[in-house]
Short mmCIF file of C-alpha atoms in Angstrom, two decimals:
data_model
loop_
_atom_site.label_atom_id
_atom_site.label_comp_id
_atom_site.label_asym_id
_atom_site.label_seq_id
_atom_site.Cartn_x
_atom_site.Cartn_y
_atom_site.Cartn_z
CA UNK A 181 -30.25 -9.87 -5.52
CA UNK A 182 -31.40 -5.94 -6.40
CA UNK A 183 -28.15 -4.95 -4.38
CA UNK A 184 -24.58 -4.69 -5.05
CA UNK A 185 -23.38 -6.37 -1.72
CA UNK A 186 -21.41 -3.04 -0.15
CA UNK A 187 -18.44 -6.06 1.65
CA UNK A 188 -16.47 -8.85 0.38
CA UNK A 189 -18.00 -11.51 3.19
CA UNK A 190 -21.45 -9.63 2.75
CA UNK A 191 -20.96 -11.09 -1.55
CA UNK A 192 -19.06 -14.49 -0.64
CA UNK A 193 -22.36 -15.21 1.98
CA UNK A 194 -24.70 -14.47 -0.67
CA UNK A 195 -22.83 -16.52 -3.39
CA UNK A 196 -22.08 -19.05 -0.93
CA UNK A 197 -25.89 -18.83 -0.38
CA UNK A 198 -26.82 -18.70 -3.90
CA UNK A 199 -28.48 -15.70 -2.85
CA UNK A 200 -26.26 -13.87 -5.37
CA UNK A 201 -24.29 -15.61 -8.60
CA UNK A 202 -21.31 -14.75 -9.67
CA UNK A 203 -22.24 -13.90 -12.96
CA UNK A 204 -24.55 -11.63 -11.55
CA UNK A 205 -22.33 -10.08 -8.90
CA UNK A 206 -19.25 -9.55 -12.61
CA UNK A 207 -22.01 -7.57 -14.87
CA UNK A 208 -22.86 -5.22 -11.17
CA UNK A 209 -18.90 -5.02 -11.47
CA UNK A 210 -18.78 -4.19 -14.88
CA UNK A 211 -21.80 -1.50 -14.85
CA UNK A 212 -20.50 0.40 -11.60
CA UNK A 213 -18.28 0.50 -14.17
CA UNK A 214 -18.94 2.43 -16.48
CA UNK A 215 -20.68 4.80 -14.67
CA UNK A 216 -17.74 5.87 -11.86
CA UNK A 217 -14.63 5.86 -14.92
CA UNK A 218 -16.16 8.81 -16.48
CA UNK A 219 -14.99 11.36 -12.93
CA UNK A 220 -12.94 7.20 -11.06
CA UNK A 221 -9.89 6.46 -13.77
CA UNK A 222 -8.67 3.49 -11.48
CA UNK A 223 -8.85 0.58 -14.57
CA UNK A 224 -5.49 1.05 -17.03
CA UNK A 225 -6.67 -1.78 -19.03
CA UNK A 226 -10.57 -3.58 -18.33
CA UNK A 227 -11.23 -7.21 -19.48
CA UNK A 228 -14.76 -7.12 -19.10
CA UNK A 229 -15.20 -10.17 -21.45
CA UNK A 230 -12.55 -12.48 -19.93
CA UNK A 231 -14.29 -11.64 -16.63
CA UNK A 232 -17.95 -12.32 -17.78
CA UNK A 233 -16.00 -16.31 -18.02
CA UNK A 234 -14.47 -16.88 -15.46
CA UNK A 235 -17.93 -15.50 -13.82
CA UNK A 236 -19.58 -18.11 -15.70
CA UNK A 237 -17.67 -20.33 -15.45
CA UNK A 238 -17.33 -19.26 -10.82
CA UNK A 239 -20.45 -20.45 -11.59
CA UNK A 240 -20.71 -23.71 -13.00
CA UNK A 241 -18.51 -24.97 -10.20
CA UNK A 242 -20.92 -23.53 -7.97
CA UNK A 243 -23.73 -25.96 -9.55
CA UNK A 244 -21.07 -29.03 -9.22
CA UNK A 245 -20.10 -28.59 -5.70
CA UNK A 246 -19.56 -25.62 -2.68
CA UNK A 247 -17.92 -22.26 -3.15
CA UNK A 248 -13.36 -22.89 -4.35
CA UNK A 249 -13.67 -20.37 -0.79
CA UNK A 250 -14.61 -16.88 -0.03
CA UNK A 251 -13.30 -15.59 -3.07
CA UNK A 252 -15.37 -16.99 -4.47
CA UNK A 253 -17.08 -15.40 -8.15
CA UNK A 254 -14.86 -11.77 -6.20
CA UNK A 255 -14.76 -9.57 -8.29
CA UNK A 256 -11.72 -7.58 -8.28
CA UNK A 257 -8.77 -4.80 -9.46
CA UNK A 258 -5.37 -5.79 -10.30
CA UNK A 259 -2.59 -3.80 -9.73
CA UNK A 260 -1.12 -3.25 -13.07
CA UNK A 261 2.39 -4.15 -11.25
CA UNK A 262 1.26 -7.54 -11.10
CA UNK A 263 1.96 -9.43 -14.17
CA UNK A 264 -1.50 -11.42 -16.04
CA UNK A 265 -1.02 -13.80 -18.55
CA UNK A 266 -2.28 -13.16 -21.70
CA UNK A 267 -3.03 -8.96 -20.21
CA UNK A 268 -0.80 -6.18 -21.10
CA UNK A 269 1.29 -5.87 -17.28
CA UNK A 270 3.01 -2.00 -18.32
CA UNK A 271 3.07 -0.30 -13.85
CA UNK A 272 0.89 2.38 -16.21
CA UNK A 273 3.96 3.42 -17.85
CA UNK A 274 4.52 3.54 -21.72
CA UNK A 275 8.13 2.57 -22.05
CA UNK A 276 6.46 -0.98 -20.89
CA UNK A 277 3.96 -0.83 -23.84
CA UNK A 278 2.90 -3.88 -25.40
CA UNK A 279 4.51 -6.14 -22.27
CA UNK A 280 2.21 -9.06 -22.52
CA UNK A 281 3.23 -12.15 -19.80
CA UNK A 282 2.94 -15.76 -20.52
CA UNK A 283 1.46 -15.87 -16.70
CA UNK A 284 0.07 -14.67 -14.05
CA UNK A 285 1.77 -13.26 -11.11
CA UNK A 286 1.83 -15.55 -7.56
CA UNK A 287 -0.34 -13.05 -5.91
CA UNK A 288 -3.10 -13.29 -8.84
CA UNK A 289 -2.74 -17.16 -8.95
CA UNK A 290 -3.78 -17.85 -5.90
CA UNK A 291 -6.80 -14.98 -6.11
CA UNK A 292 -7.98 -17.30 -9.51
CA UNK A 293 -7.42 -19.66 -7.45
CA UNK A 294 -9.64 -19.16 -4.41
CA UNK A 295 -12.15 -17.78 -6.92
CA UNK A 296 -11.39 -14.17 -7.33
CA UNK A 297 -12.76 -12.62 -10.95
CA UNK A 298 -9.69 -10.76 -12.08
CA UNK A 299 -11.82 -7.43 -13.91
CA UNK A 300 -9.11 -5.96 -15.08
CA UNK A 301 -5.93 -4.06 -14.23
CA UNK A 302 -6.24 -0.92 -12.36
CA UNK A 303 -3.96 2.08 -12.25
CA UNK A 304 -0.15 2.81 -10.35
CA UNK A 305 2.34 6.38 -10.45
CA UNK A 306 4.30 5.13 -13.16
CA UNK A 307 6.46 1.81 -11.90
CA UNK A 308 4.81 2.28 -9.50
CA UNK A 309 7.63 5.24 -8.25
CA UNK A 310 5.61 7.95 -6.42
CA UNK A 311 2.66 8.89 -4.22
CA UNK A 312 0.82 11.15 -5.95
CA UNK A 313 1.42 11.10 -9.45
CA UNK A 314 -1.69 9.37 -11.08
CA UNK A 315 -4.78 10.42 -13.72
CA UNK A 316 -6.91 8.23 -10.92
CA UNK A 317 -9.31 10.72 -8.60
CA UNK A 318 -10.83 10.07 -5.43
CA UNK A 319 -14.60 8.20 -4.97
CA UNK A 320 -14.83 10.77 -2.08
CA UNK A 321 -14.33 14.34 -4.39
CA UNK A 322 -12.67 12.88 -8.10
CA UNK A 323 -11.40 16.89 -7.63
CA UNK A 324 -8.96 14.91 -4.63
CA UNK A 325 -6.07 12.23 -5.52
CA UNK A 326 -6.72 8.89 -4.48
CA UNK A 327 -3.06 8.61 -3.29
CA UNK A 328 0.00 5.55 -4.76
CA UNK A 329 0.94 4.52 -5.79
CA UNK A 330 -2.41 1.83 -5.49
CA UNK A 331 -3.72 4.43 -6.94
CA UNK A 332 -6.51 2.43 -9.04
CA UNK A 333 -6.73 -0.42 -6.99
CA UNK A 334 -8.06 1.67 -3.75
CA UNK A 335 -10.06 4.42 -6.16
CA UNK A 336 -11.38 1.58 -7.89
CA UNK A 337 -12.63 -0.50 -3.76
CA UNK A 338 -13.93 2.61 -3.08
CA UNK A 339 -15.83 3.57 -6.09
CA UNK A 340 -17.69 -0.65 -5.92
CA UNK A 341 -16.08 -0.93 -8.60
CA UNK A 342 -14.68 -4.46 -7.53
CA UNK A 343 -14.64 -5.40 -3.53
CA UNK A 344 -10.73 -6.64 -3.27
CA UNK A 345 -8.24 -4.46 -4.68
CA UNK A 346 -4.39 -6.32 -4.94
CA UNK A 347 -1.94 -3.56 -4.82
CA UNK A 348 1.75 -3.47 -3.72
CA UNK A 349 3.32 -0.92 -1.35
CA UNK A 350 7.25 0.44 -1.28
CA UNK A 351 7.01 3.44 0.81
CA UNK A 352 4.04 3.45 1.28
CA UNK A 353 1.45 2.61 -1.62
CA UNK A 354 -0.90 0.61 -0.12
CA UNK A 355 -1.54 2.39 4.01
CA UNK A 356 -1.41 5.52 1.52
CA UNK A 357 -4.67 4.65 -1.20
CA UNK A 358 -6.55 3.49 1.24
CA UNK A 359 -5.77 5.64 3.93
CA UNK A 360 -6.67 8.50 1.89
CA UNK A 361 -10.10 6.03 1.02
CA UNK A 362 -11.66 5.23 3.88
CA UNK A 363 -10.19 2.16 3.22
CA UNK A 364 -8.40 -0.98 4.51
CA UNK A 365 -5.24 -1.81 3.54
CA UNK A 366 -2.53 -3.62 5.45
CA UNK A 367 0.60 -3.83 4.28
CA UNK A 368 1.51 -7.67 5.43
CA UNK A 369 4.88 -8.44 7.18
CA UNK A 370 8.13 -8.47 4.57
CA UNK A 371 7.66 -12.23 3.31
CA UNK A 372 4.03 -12.94 3.39
CA UNK A 373 2.96 -12.52 0.01
CA UNK A 374 5.28 -13.19 -2.96
CA UNK A 375 6.63 -11.33 -5.62
CA UNK A 376 6.93 -13.50 -7.75
CA UNK A 377 5.32 -11.64 -11.50
CA UNK A 378 4.95 -8.58 -10.11
CA UNK A 379 7.24 -5.81 -11.12
CA UNK A 380 9.48 -4.17 -8.90
CA UNK A 381 9.95 -0.85 -7.26
CA UNK A 382 12.42 -1.51 -5.05
CA UNK A 383 13.25 -5.37 -4.34
CA UNK A 384 13.97 -5.44 -0.83
CA UNK A 385 11.43 -3.11 0.28
CA UNK A 386 8.11 -4.61 -1.86
CA UNK A 387 5.31 -6.44 -0.43
CA UNK A 388 2.08 -6.36 -2.43
CA UNK A 389 -1.18 -6.27 0.42
CA UNK A 390 -5.19 -5.84 -0.03
CA UNK A 391 -7.02 -3.71 -0.46
CA UNK A 392 -10.40 -3.61 1.20
CA UNK A 393 -13.26 -2.72 2.98
CA UNK A 394 -13.34 -4.08 6.01
CA UNK A 395 -10.93 -6.13 7.94
CA UNK A 396 -12.56 -9.35 7.96
CA UNK A 397 -12.53 -8.57 4.60
CA UNK A 398 -8.29 -8.38 4.26
CA UNK A 399 -8.54 -10.91 6.16
CA UNK A 400 -10.46 -13.49 4.45
CA UNK A 401 -7.77 -11.52 0.94
CA UNK A 402 -4.82 -12.55 3.24
CA UNK A 403 -5.49 -16.01 3.73
CA UNK A 404 -6.04 -17.14 -0.14
CA UNK A 405 -2.20 -14.39 -0.29
CA UNK A 406 -0.45 -15.51 1.80
CA UNK A 407 1.86 -18.61 1.93
CA UNK A 408 5.46 -20.48 1.20
CA UNK A 409 6.50 -19.39 -2.20
CA UNK A 410 9.80 -21.56 -3.75
CA UNK A 411 9.52 -18.83 -6.71
CA UNK A 412 10.28 -15.53 -4.58
CA UNK A 413 13.32 -16.77 -1.42
CA UNK A 414 11.35 -14.20 0.66
CA UNK A 415 8.13 -16.24 1.55
CA UNK A 416 7.78 -17.48 4.98
CA UNK A 417 6.30 -20.28 5.49
CA UNK A 418 2.63 -20.97 5.78
CA UNK A 419 0.08 -19.40 8.22
CA UNK A 420 -0.56 -21.29 11.66
CA UNK A 421 -4.26 -20.27 11.52
CA UNK A 422 -6.89 -18.69 9.19
CA UNK A 423 -6.37 -15.23 9.91
CA UNK A 424 -10.40 -14.66 8.43
CA UNK A 425 -10.47 -17.53 11.60
CA UNK A 426 -8.71 -14.93 14.15
CA UNK A 427 -10.29 -11.61 13.75
CA UNK A 428 -13.13 -12.12 16.11
CA UNK A 429 -10.66 -12.54 19.22
CA UNK A 430 -11.20 -9.22 20.25
CA UNK A 431 -8.99 -6.31 21.39
CA UNK A 432 -9.76 -6.15 25.36
CA UNK A 433 -6.77 -6.11 26.59
CA UNK A 434 -3.68 -5.88 24.27
CA UNK A 435 -1.97 -2.18 25.11
CA UNK A 436 -0.73 -0.08 22.45
CA UNK A 437 1.49 2.08 22.24
CA UNK A 438 0.96 5.88 20.85
CA UNK A 439 3.12 7.19 18.66
CA UNK A 440 3.48 10.25 19.92
CA UNK A 441 6.15 12.06 18.11
CA UNK A 442 3.75 11.06 15.19
CA UNK A 443 1.81 13.83 16.44
CA UNK A 444 3.01 17.30 16.21
CA UNK A 445 2.59 18.02 12.29
CA UNK A 446 -1.07 16.74 11.65
CA UNK A 447 -3.85 17.94 10.01
CA UNK A 448 -6.39 19.39 12.42
CA UNK A 449 -9.04 16.93 11.71
CA UNK A 450 -7.13 14.63 10.91
CA UNK A 451 -5.82 15.16 14.79
CA UNK A 452 -9.89 15.25 16.18
CA UNK A 453 -11.58 12.13 14.40
CA UNK A 454 -7.89 9.85 15.74
CA UNK A 455 -8.34 11.27 19.44
CA UNK A 456 -11.91 10.32 18.94
CA UNK A 457 -10.79 6.88 17.77
CA UNK A 458 -8.48 6.61 21.22
CA UNK A 459 -11.29 7.06 23.02
CA UNK A 460 -13.71 4.57 21.19
CA UNK A 461 -10.46 2.15 21.16
CA UNK A 462 -9.66 2.60 25.07
CA UNK A 463 -13.66 1.89 25.08
CA UNK A 464 -13.55 -1.41 23.66
CA UNK A 465 -11.43 -2.12 26.47
CA UNK A 466 -7.18 -1.03 24.60
CA UNK A 467 -5.11 0.68 26.76
CA UNK A 468 -2.93 3.04 25.42
CA UNK A 469 0.20 3.60 25.92
CA UNK A 470 2.51 6.78 24.51
CA UNK A 471 5.55 5.85 23.51
CA UNK A 472 8.07 7.52 20.94
CA UNK A 473 9.55 5.99 16.98
CA UNK A 474 12.75 5.60 17.12
CA UNK A 475 14.71 7.14 15.28
CA UNK A 476 12.22 8.59 12.80
CA UNK A 477 14.30 11.43 11.23
CA UNK A 478 16.58 9.34 10.24
CA UNK A 479 13.60 6.62 8.26
CA UNK A 480 14.06 8.92 4.96
CA UNK A 481 17.32 9.71 4.78
CA UNK A 482 17.97 5.86 4.34
CA UNK A 483 14.94 4.83 2.81
CA UNK A 484 16.42 6.93 -0.40
CA UNK A 485 20.14 4.91 -0.38
CA UNK A 486 18.03 1.73 -0.34
CA UNK A 487 14.52 2.65 -2.85
CA UNK A 488 16.46 4.77 -5.64
CA UNK A 489 19.15 3.18 -6.60
CA UNK A 490 16.52 -0.84 -5.84
CA UNK A 491 14.69 0.67 -8.15
CA UNK A 492 17.50 2.42 -10.89
CA UNK A 493 19.14 -0.32 -10.43
CA UNK A 494 15.72 -2.96 -11.29
CA UNK A 495 14.41 -0.40 -15.10
CA UNK A 496 17.80 0.33 -15.85
CA UNK A 497 18.12 -1.38 -19.04
CA UNK A 498 13.92 -0.06 -19.42
CA UNK A 499 15.73 3.19 -19.20
CA UNK A 500 18.60 2.41 -22.15
CA UNK A 501 16.42 1.27 -24.17
CA UNK A 502 13.26 3.35 -24.30
CA UNK A 503 13.48 5.80 -21.04
CA UNK A 504 11.97 9.09 -23.80
CA UNK A 505 8.45 7.63 -22.53
CA UNK A 506 8.92 8.29 -20.23
CA UNK A 507 7.55 10.74 -17.59
CA UNK A 508 10.43 12.83 -17.03
CA UNK A 509 9.74 12.89 -13.06
CA UNK A 510 10.31 9.04 -12.94
CA UNK A 511 13.05 9.05 -15.23
CA UNK A 512 15.37 11.70 -13.46
CA UNK A 513 14.75 9.64 -9.93
CA UNK A 514 15.78 6.20 -11.29
CA UNK A 515 18.77 7.54 -12.67
CA UNK A 516 19.46 9.40 -10.12
CA UNK A 517 19.22 6.51 -8.12
CA UNK A 518 22.14 4.90 -10.08
CA UNK A 519 24.00 7.65 -9.48
CA UNK A 520 24.48 6.48 -5.77
CA UNK A 521 27.27 4.86 -4.29
CA UNK A 522 27.52 2.11 -3.43
CA UNK A 523 28.99 2.72 0.35
CA UNK A 524 25.86 4.89 1.20
CA UNK A 525 23.54 2.42 -0.74
CA UNK A 526 25.02 -0.41 2.10
CA UNK A 527 25.24 3.14 4.73
CA UNK A 528 21.35 2.82 4.39
CA UNK A 529 21.05 -1.15 4.75
CA UNK A 530 23.33 -0.73 7.90
CA UNK A 531 21.07 2.33 9.69
CA UNK A 532 17.98 -0.50 8.32
CA UNK A 533 19.40 -2.89 11.87
CA UNK A 534 19.67 -0.12 13.55
CA UNK A 535 15.70 0.34 12.13
CA UNK A 536 14.96 -2.67 13.38
CA UNK A 537 16.77 -3.60 16.35
CA UNK A 538 15.24 0.23 17.43
CA UNK A 539 11.75 -1.77 17.17
CA UNK A 540 12.30 -4.72 17.70
CA UNK A 541 13.34 -3.10 21.49
CA UNK A 542 10.48 -0.18 21.88
CA UNK A 543 8.07 -3.60 21.92
CA UNK A 544 10.40 -5.21 24.61
CA UNK A 545 10.67 -1.98 26.83
CA UNK A 546 6.93 -0.96 25.83
CA UNK A 547 5.07 -4.08 26.41
CA UNK A 548 3.47 -3.34 23.55
CA UNK A 549 0.66 -4.89 21.52
CA UNK A 550 1.10 -3.02 18.47
CA UNK A 551 1.82 0.25 17.28
CA UNK A 552 -1.34 2.92 16.92
CA UNK A 553 -0.98 6.54 15.10
CA UNK A 554 -2.70 8.68 12.10
CA UNK A 555 -2.68 6.41 8.80
CA UNK A 556 -2.33 9.27 7.22
CA UNK A 557 -1.61 13.36 8.54
CA UNK A 558 -2.81 14.16 5.89
CA UNK A 559 -6.77 14.43 4.14
CA UNK A 560 -6.83 13.81 -0.45
CA UNK A 561 -4.87 16.38 -1.79
CA UNK A 562 -6.33 18.64 -4.83
CA UNK A 563 -5.28 16.73 -7.61
CA UNK A 564 -4.31 20.16 -9.04
CA UNK A 565 -2.90 21.66 -5.94
CA UNK A 566 -0.65 18.43 -4.44
CA UNK A 567 1.35 20.27 -1.13
CA UNK A 568 0.08 20.44 1.73
CA UNK A 569 -0.07 23.26 3.52
CA UNK A 570 1.09 23.66 7.60
CA UNK A 571 0.38 26.27 10.16
CA UNK A 572 4.51 27.32 10.70
CA UNK A 573 3.74 28.08 6.72
CA UNK A 574 5.68 24.90 5.52
CA UNK A 575 4.79 23.05 2.48
CA UNK A 576 5.17 19.51 1.66
CA UNK A 577 4.35 16.87 -0.65
CA UNK A 578 2.35 14.20 -0.40
CA UNK A 579 5.30 12.20 -0.28
CA UNK A 580 7.05 13.65 1.63
CA UNK A 581 4.30 14.30 4.39
CA UNK A 582 3.04 11.02 4.73
CA UNK A 583 7.14 9.17 5.10
CA UNK A 584 7.06 9.53 8.85
CA UNK A 585 3.95 7.94 8.77
CA UNK A 586 4.53 5.24 7.01
CA UNK A 587 8.93 4.56 5.44
CA UNK A 588 9.36 2.44 9.34
CA UNK A 589 7.54 -0.09 8.35
CA UNK A 590 8.84 -0.43 4.93
CA UNK A 591 12.20 0.00 6.36
CA UNK A 592 11.75 -2.62 10.13
CA UNK A 593 9.68 -5.21 7.34
CA UNK A 594 6.81 -4.81 10.50
CA UNK A 595 2.73 -5.53 8.91
CA UNK A 596 1.06 -2.40 9.27
CA UNK A 597 -2.67 -2.51 8.46
CA UNK A 598 -4.07 0.82 7.94
CA UNK A 599 -7.85 1.30 8.74
CA UNK A 600 -10.51 4.10 8.88
CA UNK A 601 -11.57 6.76 11.59
CA UNK A 602 -13.84 8.71 10.82
CA UNK A 603 -14.24 12.23 7.96
CA UNK A 604 -13.40 14.96 7.86
CA UNK A 605 -16.09 18.24 7.28
CA UNK A 606 -15.81 18.10 3.76
CA UNK A 607 -16.41 14.67 3.72
CA UNK A 608 -12.94 12.79 3.17
CA UNK A 609 -12.38 9.90 4.50
CA UNK A 610 -9.10 10.25 8.19
CA UNK A 611 -7.26 6.46 9.03
CA UNK A 612 -5.55 5.18 11.17
CA UNK A 613 -2.22 2.76 11.34
CA UNK A 614 -1.72 -0.05 13.61
CA UNK A 615 1.86 -1.65 12.94
CA UNK A 616 3.05 -4.88 14.86
CA UNK A 617 5.54 -7.50 15.68
CA UNK A 618 6.76 -9.99 12.81
CA UNK A 619 3.64 -12.16 11.65
CA UNK A 620 0.92 -11.16 14.21
CA UNK A 621 -1.44 -9.65 11.14
CA UNK A 622 -3.82 -11.33 13.10
CA UNK A 623 -3.58 -9.05 15.94
CA UNK A 624 -4.67 -5.74 13.56
CA UNK A 625 -6.71 -7.34 11.64
CA UNK A 626 -8.88 -8.04 15.55
CA UNK A 627 -8.47 -5.07 16.84
CA UNK A 628 -9.91 -3.26 12.98
CA UNK A 629 -12.57 -5.66 13.65
CA UNK A 630 -13.52 -5.08 17.21
CA UNK A 631 -13.24 -0.74 15.62
CA UNK A 632 -15.57 -1.95 13.40
CA UNK A 633 -18.31 -3.15 15.48
CA UNK A 634 -18.20 -0.17 16.88
CA UNK A 635 -17.39 2.85 14.53
CA UNK A 636 -19.28 2.99 11.17
CA UNK A 637 -16.78 4.21 8.70
CA UNK A 638 -15.30 1.25 7.03
CA UNK A 639 -18.74 -0.14 5.32
CA UNK A 640 -19.83 3.78 4.71
CA UNK A 641 -19.04 4.65 0.91
CA UNK A 642 -19.41 7.81 -1.17
CA UNK A 643 -22.43 8.98 -3.56
CA UNK A 644 -22.88 6.18 -6.02
CA UNK A 645 -21.83 7.60 -10.03
CA UNK A 646 -24.24 8.35 -12.56
CA UNK A 647 -27.39 8.33 -13.77
CA UNK A 648 -28.35 4.34 -12.86
CA UNK A 649 -26.78 4.51 -9.18
CA UNK A 650 -29.41 4.96 -7.38
CA UNK A 651 -29.80 0.57 -7.87
CA UNK A 652 -26.69 -1.05 -6.86
CA UNK A 653 -25.56 0.95 -2.96
CA UNK A 654 -26.16 -0.52 0.24
CA UNK A 655 -23.06 1.85 0.85
CA UNK A 656 -25.08 3.95 0.47
CA UNK A 657 -27.36 3.59 2.32
CA UNK A 658 -24.65 3.04 5.00
CA UNK A 659 -22.93 6.63 4.28
CA UNK A 660 -26.29 8.53 5.14
CA UNK A 661 -27.27 6.62 7.95
CA UNK A 662 -23.75 7.71 8.94
CA UNK A 663 -23.60 11.47 8.27
CA UNK B 641 37.16 16.84 -5.19
CA UNK B 642 34.05 15.97 -2.81
CA UNK B 643 31.75 13.89 -5.41
CA UNK B 644 29.39 16.33 -4.49
CA UNK B 645 31.01 19.45 -6.33
CA UNK B 646 31.39 16.91 -9.00
CA UNK B 647 29.79 17.63 -12.16
CA UNK B 648 26.28 16.11 -12.62
CA UNK B 649 27.73 15.14 -15.93
CA UNK B 650 30.57 13.50 -14.55
CA UNK B 651 29.51 11.69 -12.03
CA UNK B 652 26.75 10.06 -15.24
CA UNK B 653 29.76 9.45 -17.74
CA UNK B 654 31.73 6.82 -14.96
CA UNK B 655 28.00 4.97 -13.61
CA UNK B 656 27.07 4.70 -16.99
CA UNK B 657 24.43 6.56 -16.84
CA UNK B 658 23.52 8.56 -20.68
CA UNK B 659 21.53 11.90 -18.68
CA UNK B 660 18.90 13.94 -21.53
CA UNK B 661 18.88 17.51 -20.92
CA UNK B 662 14.83 17.10 -19.85
CA UNK B 663 16.47 15.16 -16.80
CA UNK B 664 19.83 16.59 -15.88
CA UNK B 665 18.62 19.30 -13.48
CA UNK B 666 15.85 17.42 -11.80
CA UNK B 667 18.88 14.38 -11.98
CA UNK B 668 21.60 16.87 -10.29
CA UNK B 669 19.16 17.64 -7.55
CA UNK B 670 18.07 14.01 -6.68
CA UNK B 671 21.55 13.53 -6.77
CA UNK B 672 22.58 16.57 -3.75
CA UNK B 673 19.41 14.72 -1.69
CA UNK B 674 20.71 11.48 -1.56
CA UNK B 675 24.12 12.74 -0.78
CA UNK B 676 23.09 14.80 1.85
CA UNK B 677 21.24 11.77 3.32
CA UNK B 678 24.55 9.68 2.95
CA UNK B 679 25.80 12.37 5.51
CA UNK B 680 23.05 12.61 7.97
CA UNK B 681 22.86 8.43 8.32
CA UNK B 682 26.62 9.19 8.94
CA UNK B 683 25.47 9.84 12.38
CA UNK B 684 23.81 7.72 13.51
CA UNK B 685 25.64 5.60 15.94
CA UNK B 686 26.36 2.02 15.36
CA UNK B 687 25.65 2.50 11.51
CA UNK B 688 29.48 1.04 11.59
CA UNK B 689 27.98 -3.21 12.23
CA UNK B 690 26.61 -4.92 9.02
CA UNK B 691 23.85 -4.53 7.05
CA UNK B 692 20.37 -5.52 7.84
CA UNK B 693 18.47 -8.46 5.68
CA UNK B 694 15.65 -8.03 4.78
CA UNK B 695 13.50 -8.87 7.73
CA UNK B 696 14.00 -11.37 10.27
CA UNK B 697 12.25 -13.27 10.89
CA UNK B 698 13.59 -14.53 13.47
CA UNK B 699 12.23 -11.09 15.95
CA UNK B 700 9.31 -12.40 17.54
#
């Protein structure tokens, strides 16, 4: 097979049919990495030899029987906050240099058990604290940021270096880079995926999540990743039905609540693409009902007073022992978090209950199946000037600009799917998001899947990098067709 | 003395946090933001109730 498949599902089908071998696919991904990394810088650490050995094992297994599942032989990039046995795991922090775990994080173990090939560790914002501070770059325009903190996982998938990225999301760290890199990314219901072996940013807010091109790819990954784990007491029981099996159920007849109070402060090109996406959803039989998200003015105060003290406590000893090696900005955030009075932290936890209650009432009162909104209000910002300037002259950093769109799901634990819905005049991805009731990831995935069937965005990819790039990019062909 | 008027070094010492010269000013700015956030949450009706679990799976 001469061309790399664009999506995980296509690769899985090719492997299952014997048209593509895990070794071929892994070698092609490593070649892509070699070409793209000088500009994309998605990987903190590459495990080429281990990956090729795993691919050879996967190939031998195929000779002896059927694939372990749809991830059999699929190359993945793992955010550097997930422990990998025998491979350094540092959350891209010099403070953790030389830290080599003895066993895999639960999410990594599940991916490997499903046959996935771990290519290496992808870059995160240091300790996953922040959304912009990363050397990784956006494959759609390497002068721009991919967003974070799961920056490398998103950049790697968007650049075609792998077909699946494992990320983690606290205040938007899967959804932000998925949106800015033109991918589909899921923050599942809190408790869907085990956090065992994951370096924490905030214990009560963190949730692992997959990033891939399409909703089906995310569903296939979620099938492998989620389930109860005795090592993470927050995990929920195993789902009753495969997410991939439910993906063709369609969007006809669903009612989506349009989050009107997220619309006033949105980049013009994002607003235009999102309006078109709403029309396309209507054409699929979706009814759109205007709703107002509750307590939007109070999401950031509650988030800060939960996330920062938890991060400060999680890394207190590390700061004491190796703080001088860390980025001063990250260190300051963690130190400030340690100065939050207990009463203020608890006040935020009490506010969180109000957020959860208000969202429960919203779904019931408006009789909606999910909320729909722009994924983010902004396009990928320039790496050298990541401030967003609004028409009224105000400026916001990326985290501040994204907070109203991202933090409600964080505080409520609700599943949220970011998916591509357009492109700016300059060729940058634009995304939308769906926020569902607890455990209703399948509904979000089927809406995005139906949307993909009538739009080109999820299957398009940025132009490949490097001189030999023409060898292997179905995605580029799709991109050209869509322009 | 209200805590927002308390010198940051004093507050850090009370919490057992060693601030470096490189971070003290930034920490002070963050702490001011966090104190303002706490004041903001006090405005919420119903804030006197119990804290929430991270996620309540009974909500279906």
